[in-house]
Amino acid sequence: MKTQVAIIGAGPAGLMLSHILHLQGIESIVLETRSREAIEATIRAGVLEQGTVDLMKEIGVGARMEREGFRHEGTILRFDGIDRRIDFPELTGGKAVMVYAQHEVIKDLVEARLASGGDIRFEVTDVSVHDLDTTSPSVRFRQQGGELQTIEADFIAGCDGTQGVSRPAIPKGVLKGFERLYPFGWLGILCKAPPSSDELIYALSDRGFALVSTRSPDVQRLYLQCEPTDKIENWSDDRIWSEFRARLATRDGWAPKEGQIFSKTVVGMRSFVTEPMQYGRLFLAGDAAHVVPPTGAKGLNLAVADVRVLARAISQFYKAGQEDLLERYSETALRRIWKAQRFSWWMTSMLHRFPGADEFQHKVQVAELDYVTGSRAASTALAENYVGLPFDALED
Ligand code: RFL
Ligand code: PHB
């Protein structure tokens, strides 16, 4: 079979790319190893930047997000037992973020693609990419264990996340990887309880980091810094709540609203970038090309920003027969990616307890939080990164 763009992976990057291309009159086929039910149920990110929110509305997939998502106009930084608020609209000229779960974004995108006749193949196996350095690359795969099938395309978009096949298919020596591992992870829980706070709380305590987020009026999402390879079995519900109470305590006696915990996961933390994000007619986007620690809430948003740049470049190729935006894709995307890497690394370093850190380091972290929340210039730097940096002329 033939298509214009073969897309590997139905995560936010792959689905969003397929939808934007469709709106430009460009055909694609999306291949996904997991089932529709599985991708629609995987709990991951929760915070959408202003640019992601605007794009979702612009491409017609924002209606449920506008109804069910929560616009957050600020966030709380908690340290030394006190709260300081960063006001996003005030510091960024009216911007904010939306708390709306990634799997809800996925549901909206899958529905939009299928409603307009989009071709998404779920539960495929044996996916491989070929002839990347020619003008007719191809992808092979099996569906329901059947015959090996081939898609011939003009382009392949590798949107298959950290464990995909796209990046490893690029010949050795072409890519350079940049990586930083952090000596801790996050234990994430979902619980049945009302929100403990109207806004997210990022907390530094001498016992480590804690984050209070939300999902709905009766489901809450909270995270605790833990050992990078910690086991869920080490974390009884009692231990989790006692740790949240200790790390989130304020001088005026704040405590989280507790409820039945129905999901616990441990995620490792790393920063990773691969350069360039292209080899021949294969273009990498999203987690297939880069990973950020979750502290800055940037992963999903970067995936969306990549495909926005890529869709524009592919569209220029078909409409004007020009390849300059395609040639600049990697360079253009990487400028935003490195800024998001910097922000995520900075937030992570400022808010976590590092193994072996002494009281001096803790005092310096508290002083940094005091400065960041006390200085308008420094608060603005945090706010404009958190809501998402503006798209520059090349990206827009
Ligand atoms: P995804 O979402 O991993 O999608 C890749 C898809 O490709 C499929 N796949 C294949 N398909 C076909 N053939 C193959 N060989 C394949 N191999 C894999 C996979 O099944 C999958 O469906 O990548 P994408 O689209 O690049 O999106 C990236 C985001 O998912 C990720 O960056 C975020 O979830 C990161 N993240 C956060 N990002 C934010 O912007 N805000 C947040 O608040 C936020 N919080 C988080 C997060 C990630 C977390 N975890 C679990 C890593 C919180 C957590 C806990
Ligand atoms: C989430 O709600 O899952 C979430 C919120 C903020 C982050 C990371 C994750 O920085």
JSON list of C-alpha atoms in Angstrom, two decimals, residues 4 26 31 35 46 63 65 70 74 136 139 143 145 148 158 184 210 229 241 257 263 282 320 326 341 364 369 396:
[
{"chain": "A", "resi": 4, "resn": "GLN", "atom": "CA", "xyz": [2.26, 10.16, 1.73]},
{"chain": "A", "resi": 26, "resn": "ILE", "atom": "CA", "xyz": [-2.02, 15.19, 3.24]},
{"chain": "A", "resi": 31, "resn": "LEU", "atom": "CA", "xyz": [0.87, 2.24, 13.02]},
{"chain": "A", "resi": 35, "resn": "SER", "atom": "CA", "xyz": [-4.60, -1.55, 21.37]},
{"chain": "A", "resi": 46, "resn": "GLY", "atom": "CA", "xyz": [-1.41, 16.24, 32.87]},
{"chain": "A", "resi": 63, "resn": "ALA", "atom": "CA", "xyz": [-14.07, 21.04, 22.73]},
{"chain": "A", "resi": 65, "resn": "MET", "atom": "CA", "xyz": [-10.74, 19.87, 26.90]},
{"chain": "A", "resi": 70, "resn": "PHE", "atom": "CA", "xyz": [-9.04, 22.97, 34.37]},
{"chain": "A", "resi": 74, "resn": "GLY", "atom": "CA", "xyz": [-0.90, 29.98, 38.74]},
{"chain": "A", "resi": 136, "resn": "SER", "atom": "CA", "xyz": [10.65, 6.26, -1.37]},
{"chain": "A", "resi": 139, "resn": "VAL", "atom": "CA", "xyz": [7.64, 0.53, 6.55]},
{"chain": "A", "resi": 143, "resn": "GLN", "atom": "CA", "xyz": [-1.48, -7.01, 11.51]},
{"chain": "A", "resi": 145, "resn": "GLY", "atom": "CA", "xyz": [-0.14, -11.95, 13.10]},
{"chain": "A", "resi": 148, "resn": "LEU", "atom": "CA", "xyz": [4.17, -8.97, 6.37]},
{"chain": "A", "resi": 158, "resn": "GLY", "atom": "CA", "xyz": [9.17, 8.19, 13.92]},
{"chain": "A", "resi": 184, "resn": "PHE", "atom": "CA", "xyz": [15.94, 9.65, 42.06]},
{"chain": "A", "resi": 210, "resn": "ALA", "atom": "CA", "xyz": [6.40, 16.25, 46.50]},
{"chain": "A", "resi": 229, "resn": "THR", "atom": "CA", "xyz": [14.63, 1.86, 41.19]},
{"chain": "A", "resi": 241, "resn": "TRP", "atom": "CA", "xyz": [0.27, 9.34, 53.13]},
{"chain": "A", "resi": 257, "resn": "LYS", "atom": "CA", "xyz": [-7.06, 15.34, 51.53]},
{"chain": "A", "resi": 263, "resn": "SER", "atom": "CA", "xyz": [-2.83, 3.36, 41.14]},
{"chain": "A", "resi": 282, "resn": "LEU", "atom": "CA", "xyz": [12.88, 9.54, 8.46]},
{"chain": "A", "resi": 320, "resn": "ALA", "atom": "CA", "xyz": [5.38, 24.60, -2.84]},
{"chain": "A", "resi": 326, "resn": "LEU", "atom": "CA", "xyz": [12.32, 19.93, 6.05]},
{"chain": "A", "resi": 341, "resn": "GLN", "atom": "CA", "xyz": [15.64, 20.64, 28.66]},
{"chain": "A", "resi": 364, "resn": "VAL", "atom": "CA", "xyz": [20.87, 27.25, 48.92]},
{"chain": "A", "resi": 369, "resn": "LEU", "atom": "CA", "xyz": [13.09, 29.37, 45.70]},
{"chain": "A", "resi": 396, "resn": "ASP", "atom": "CA", "xyz": [5.04, 29.26, 13.41]}
]
